[in-house]
Coordinates of C-alpha atoms and ligand atoms in Angstrom, one line a residue:
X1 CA 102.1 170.8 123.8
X2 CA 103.9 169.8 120.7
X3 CA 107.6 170.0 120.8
X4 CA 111.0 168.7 120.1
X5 CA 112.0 166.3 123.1
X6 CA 114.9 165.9 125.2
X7 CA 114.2 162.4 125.9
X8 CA 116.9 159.9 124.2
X9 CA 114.7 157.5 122.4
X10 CA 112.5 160.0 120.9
X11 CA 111.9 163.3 118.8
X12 CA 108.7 165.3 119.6
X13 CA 106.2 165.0 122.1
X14 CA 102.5 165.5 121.1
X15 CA 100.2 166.1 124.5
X16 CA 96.1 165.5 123.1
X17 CA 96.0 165.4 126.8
X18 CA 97.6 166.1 129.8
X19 CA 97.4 165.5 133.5
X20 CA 97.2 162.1 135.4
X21 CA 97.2 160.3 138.8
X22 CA 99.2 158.2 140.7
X23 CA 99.6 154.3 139.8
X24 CA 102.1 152.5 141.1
X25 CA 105.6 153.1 142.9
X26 CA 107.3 154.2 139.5
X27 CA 104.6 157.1 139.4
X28 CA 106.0 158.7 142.7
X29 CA 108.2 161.3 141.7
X30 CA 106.7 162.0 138.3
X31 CA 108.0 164.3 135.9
X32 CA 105.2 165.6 134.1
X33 CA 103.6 166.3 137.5
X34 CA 106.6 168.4 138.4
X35 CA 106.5 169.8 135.2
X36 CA 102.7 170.4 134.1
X37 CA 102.8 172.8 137.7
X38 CA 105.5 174.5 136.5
X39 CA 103.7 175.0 133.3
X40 CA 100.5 176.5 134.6
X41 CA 103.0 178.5 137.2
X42 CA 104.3 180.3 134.0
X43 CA 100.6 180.7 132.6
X44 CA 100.4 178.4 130.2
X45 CA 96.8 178.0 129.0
X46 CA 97.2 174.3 128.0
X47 CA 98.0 173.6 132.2
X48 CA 95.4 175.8 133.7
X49 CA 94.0 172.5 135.3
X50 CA 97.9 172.0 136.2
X51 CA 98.1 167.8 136.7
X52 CA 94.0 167.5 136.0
X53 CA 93.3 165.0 133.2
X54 CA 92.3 167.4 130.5
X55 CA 91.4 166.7 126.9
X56 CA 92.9 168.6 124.5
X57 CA 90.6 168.5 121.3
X58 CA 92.1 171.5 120.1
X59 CA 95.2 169.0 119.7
X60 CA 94.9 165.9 118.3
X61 CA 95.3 167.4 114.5
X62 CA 99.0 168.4 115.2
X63 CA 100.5 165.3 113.6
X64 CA 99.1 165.6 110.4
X65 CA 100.3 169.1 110.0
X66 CA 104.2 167.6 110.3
X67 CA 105.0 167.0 106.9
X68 CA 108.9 165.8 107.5
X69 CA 108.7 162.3 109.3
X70 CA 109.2 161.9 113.2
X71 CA 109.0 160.1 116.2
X72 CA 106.4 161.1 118.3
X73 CA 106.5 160.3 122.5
X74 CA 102.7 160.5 122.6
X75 CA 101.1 161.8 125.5
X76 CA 104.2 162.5 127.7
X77 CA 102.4 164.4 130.4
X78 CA 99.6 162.0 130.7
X79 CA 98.8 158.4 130.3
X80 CA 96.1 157.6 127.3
X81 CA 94.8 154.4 128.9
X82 CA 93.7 156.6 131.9
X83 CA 90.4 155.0 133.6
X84 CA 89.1 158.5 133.1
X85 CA 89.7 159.0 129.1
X86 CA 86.9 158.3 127.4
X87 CA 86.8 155.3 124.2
X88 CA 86.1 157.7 121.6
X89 CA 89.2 160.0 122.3
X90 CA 91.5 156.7 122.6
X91 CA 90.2 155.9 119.2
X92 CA 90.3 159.6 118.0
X93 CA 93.9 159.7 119.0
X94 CA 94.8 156.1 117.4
X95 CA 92.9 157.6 113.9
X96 CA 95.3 160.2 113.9
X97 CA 98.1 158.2 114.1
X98 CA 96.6 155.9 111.4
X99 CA 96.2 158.7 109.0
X100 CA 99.7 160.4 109.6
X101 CA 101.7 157.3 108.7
X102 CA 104.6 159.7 107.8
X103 CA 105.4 159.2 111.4
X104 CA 106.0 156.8 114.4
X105 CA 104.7 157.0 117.3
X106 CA 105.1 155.5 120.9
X107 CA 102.8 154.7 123.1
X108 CA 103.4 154.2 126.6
X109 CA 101.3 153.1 129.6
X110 CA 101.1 151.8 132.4
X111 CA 97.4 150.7 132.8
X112 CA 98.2 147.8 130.9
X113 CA 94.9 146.3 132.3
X114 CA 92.9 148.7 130.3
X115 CA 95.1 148.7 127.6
X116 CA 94.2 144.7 127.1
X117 CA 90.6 145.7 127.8
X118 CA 90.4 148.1 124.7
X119 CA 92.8 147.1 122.4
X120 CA 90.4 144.8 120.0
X121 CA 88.7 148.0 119.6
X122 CA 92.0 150.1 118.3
X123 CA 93.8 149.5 114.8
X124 CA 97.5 148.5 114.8
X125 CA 99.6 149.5 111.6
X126 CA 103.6 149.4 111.5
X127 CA 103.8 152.9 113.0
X128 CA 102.3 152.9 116.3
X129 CA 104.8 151.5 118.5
X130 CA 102.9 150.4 121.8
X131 CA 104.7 150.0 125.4
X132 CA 103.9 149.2 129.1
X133 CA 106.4 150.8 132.0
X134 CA 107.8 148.1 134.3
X135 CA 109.6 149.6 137.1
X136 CA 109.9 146.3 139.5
X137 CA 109.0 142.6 139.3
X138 CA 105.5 143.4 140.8
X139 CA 104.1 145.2 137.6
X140 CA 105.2 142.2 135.2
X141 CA 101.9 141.7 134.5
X142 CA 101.6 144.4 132.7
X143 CA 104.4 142.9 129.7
X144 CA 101.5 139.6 129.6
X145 CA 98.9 142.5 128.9
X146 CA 100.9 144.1 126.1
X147 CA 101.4 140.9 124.2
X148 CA 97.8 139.9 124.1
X149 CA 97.6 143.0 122.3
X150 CA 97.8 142.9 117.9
X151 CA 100.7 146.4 118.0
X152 CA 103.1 145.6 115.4
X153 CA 105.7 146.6 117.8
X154 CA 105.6 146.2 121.4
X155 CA 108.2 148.0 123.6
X156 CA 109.2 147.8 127.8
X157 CA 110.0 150.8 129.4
X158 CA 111.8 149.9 132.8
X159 CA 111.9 153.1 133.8
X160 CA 112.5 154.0 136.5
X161 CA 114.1 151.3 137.3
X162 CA 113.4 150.4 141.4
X163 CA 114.3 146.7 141.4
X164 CA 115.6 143.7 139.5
X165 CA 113.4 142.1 137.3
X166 CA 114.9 138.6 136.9
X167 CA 113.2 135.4 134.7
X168 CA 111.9 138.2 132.2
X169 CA 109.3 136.7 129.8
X170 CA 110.3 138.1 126.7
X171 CA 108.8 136.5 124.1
X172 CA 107.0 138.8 121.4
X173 CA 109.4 141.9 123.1
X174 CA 110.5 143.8 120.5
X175 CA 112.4 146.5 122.1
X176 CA 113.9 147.2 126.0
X177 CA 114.5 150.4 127.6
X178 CA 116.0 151.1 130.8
X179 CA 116.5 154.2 132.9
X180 CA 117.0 155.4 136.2
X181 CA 114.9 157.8 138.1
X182 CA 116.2 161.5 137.6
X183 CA 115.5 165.0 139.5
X184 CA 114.7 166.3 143.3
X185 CA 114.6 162.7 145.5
X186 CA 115.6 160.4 142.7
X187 CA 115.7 156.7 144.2
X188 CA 119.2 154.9 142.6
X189 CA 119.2 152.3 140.2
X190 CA 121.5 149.4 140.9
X191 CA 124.1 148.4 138.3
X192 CA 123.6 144.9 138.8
X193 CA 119.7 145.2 138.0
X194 CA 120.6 147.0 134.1
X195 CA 123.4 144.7 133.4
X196 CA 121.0 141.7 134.1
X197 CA 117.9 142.8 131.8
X198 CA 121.1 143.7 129.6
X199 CA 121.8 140.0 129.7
X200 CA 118.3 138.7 129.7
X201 CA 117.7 141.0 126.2
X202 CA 121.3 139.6 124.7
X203 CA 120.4 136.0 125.2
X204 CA 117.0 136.6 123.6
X205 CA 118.2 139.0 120.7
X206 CA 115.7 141.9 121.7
X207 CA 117.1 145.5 121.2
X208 CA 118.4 147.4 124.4
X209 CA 118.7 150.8 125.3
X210 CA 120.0 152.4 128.1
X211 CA 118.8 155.6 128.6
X212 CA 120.6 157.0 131.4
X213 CA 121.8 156.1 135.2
X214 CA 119.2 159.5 136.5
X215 CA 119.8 160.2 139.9
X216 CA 119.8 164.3 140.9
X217 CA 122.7 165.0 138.5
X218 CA 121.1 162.9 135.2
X219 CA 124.0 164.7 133.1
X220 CA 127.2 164.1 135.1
X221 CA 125.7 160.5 135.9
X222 CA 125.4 160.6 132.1
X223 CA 124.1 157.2 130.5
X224 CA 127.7 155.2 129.2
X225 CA 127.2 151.2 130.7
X226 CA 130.9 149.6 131.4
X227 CA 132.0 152.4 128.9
X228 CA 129.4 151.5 126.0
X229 CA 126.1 153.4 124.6
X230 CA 123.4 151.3 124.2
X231 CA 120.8 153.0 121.9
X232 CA 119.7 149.7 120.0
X233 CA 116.2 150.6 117.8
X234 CA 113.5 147.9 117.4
X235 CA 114.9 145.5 114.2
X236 CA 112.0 146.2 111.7
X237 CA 113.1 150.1 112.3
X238 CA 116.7 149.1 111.9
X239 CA 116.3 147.1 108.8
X240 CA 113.9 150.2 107.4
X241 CA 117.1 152.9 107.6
X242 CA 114.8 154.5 109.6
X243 CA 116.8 155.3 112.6
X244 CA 118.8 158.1 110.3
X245 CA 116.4 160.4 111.3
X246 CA 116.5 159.4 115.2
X247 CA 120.5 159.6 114.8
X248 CA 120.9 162.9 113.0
X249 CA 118.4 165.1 115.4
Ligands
LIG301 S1 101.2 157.1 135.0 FE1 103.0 158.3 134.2 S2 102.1 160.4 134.0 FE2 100.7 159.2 135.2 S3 101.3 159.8 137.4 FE3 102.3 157.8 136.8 S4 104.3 158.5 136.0 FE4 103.0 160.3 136.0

């Protein structure tokens, strides 16, 4: 539930709950779907309900117990804004966050709608990093959602990438990430769609990161673009040295 992560823009995962449903195209092939039945396949008692929203009280503490600072993927087998999680938890899980300011966290959704609906309710200090997943140019709405919102630093998450996403409004964007879709059925990312979000971020001086190229062989695809990594952080991280501890894991 709480563990170091494999996922390049991040160090831990913290789960207060796990299990979803479906969304939007990019939800199709999910991985924490894939992986929560797995999970309750092997007997673990956090995925009895295997891809059931579940609440996980017996969670939420776990941050404040890491003493050495972090970045935190929060909720990476589940989406908090879920139409099913109840307001107190959402605001149980953003106290915690709040108190264990040794940390960063990222927040990523996509039910931006319910996200804007909430988010006067929620506090917003430097640490908790808040993002929406865009995976083609019908969901753009959801980048409008995030910016009404007050998070100190607002992230995309075009991942997986299933389309290009031209005339980006990225205004109040502090950070890109892009990736394509990995594991059994993977649908392929064009080159031309990353290298022009690539462009779009360039000409408006918001951080990039390319995560990787996916497809059924994420490894040997590997995630070099024309030869280069791309693991730019958001600038108020960069200019905090922060990103020594992202760098050295
Ligand atoms: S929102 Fe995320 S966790 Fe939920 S089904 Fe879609 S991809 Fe999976």
């Amino acid at each position: 539930m709480s563990e170091s992560s494999k996922i390049e823009w991040t160090e831990s995962t913290w789960n207060p709950l796990t299990g979803c449903s479906k969304v939007s195209p990019g939800c199709a092939n999910c991985y924490a779907e894939r992986l929560a039945v797995r999970l309750k396949a092997m007997g673990n008692p956090n995925y009895k309900n295997s891809f059931q929203l579940t609440l996980h009280e017996n969670q939420l503490e776990v941050p404040l117990r890491w003493k050495k600072p972090r970045m935190i993927f929060v909720n990476s087998m589940s989406d908090l804004f879920h139409e099913d999680v109840p307001l107190e938890f959402i605001i149980k899980v953003f106290d915690i966050m709040v108190r264990s300011d040794q940390h960063y966290f990222q927040v990523l959704t996509k039910r931006s709608t319910m996200l804007n609906k909430i988010a006067d309710r929620l506090t917003w200090p430097p640490n908790i990093w808040m993002g929406v997943s865009v995976e083609n140019s019908n969901y753009t709405y959801r980048i409008d959602n995030l910016r009404s919102t007050s998070a100190a630093v607002k992230f995309l998450s075009f991942e997986p990438l299933l389309g290009p996403i031209p005339d980006i409004d990225l205004n109040g964007i502090d950070w890109v990430i892009v990736g394509g879709e990995s594991g059994p059925g993977a649908r392929k990312m064009q080159k031309e769609w990353v290298m022009d979000i690539k462009e779009q971020c360039i000409n408006k001086s918001v951080p990039f990161f390319f995560k990787q190229w996916g497809g059924v062989n994420k490894k040997k695809a590997g995630r070099l673009l024309d030869g280069q990594i791309w693991d730019e952080m958001p600038t108020a991280y960069e200019q905090q040295g922060a990103n020594q501890t992202l760098q050295s894991y």
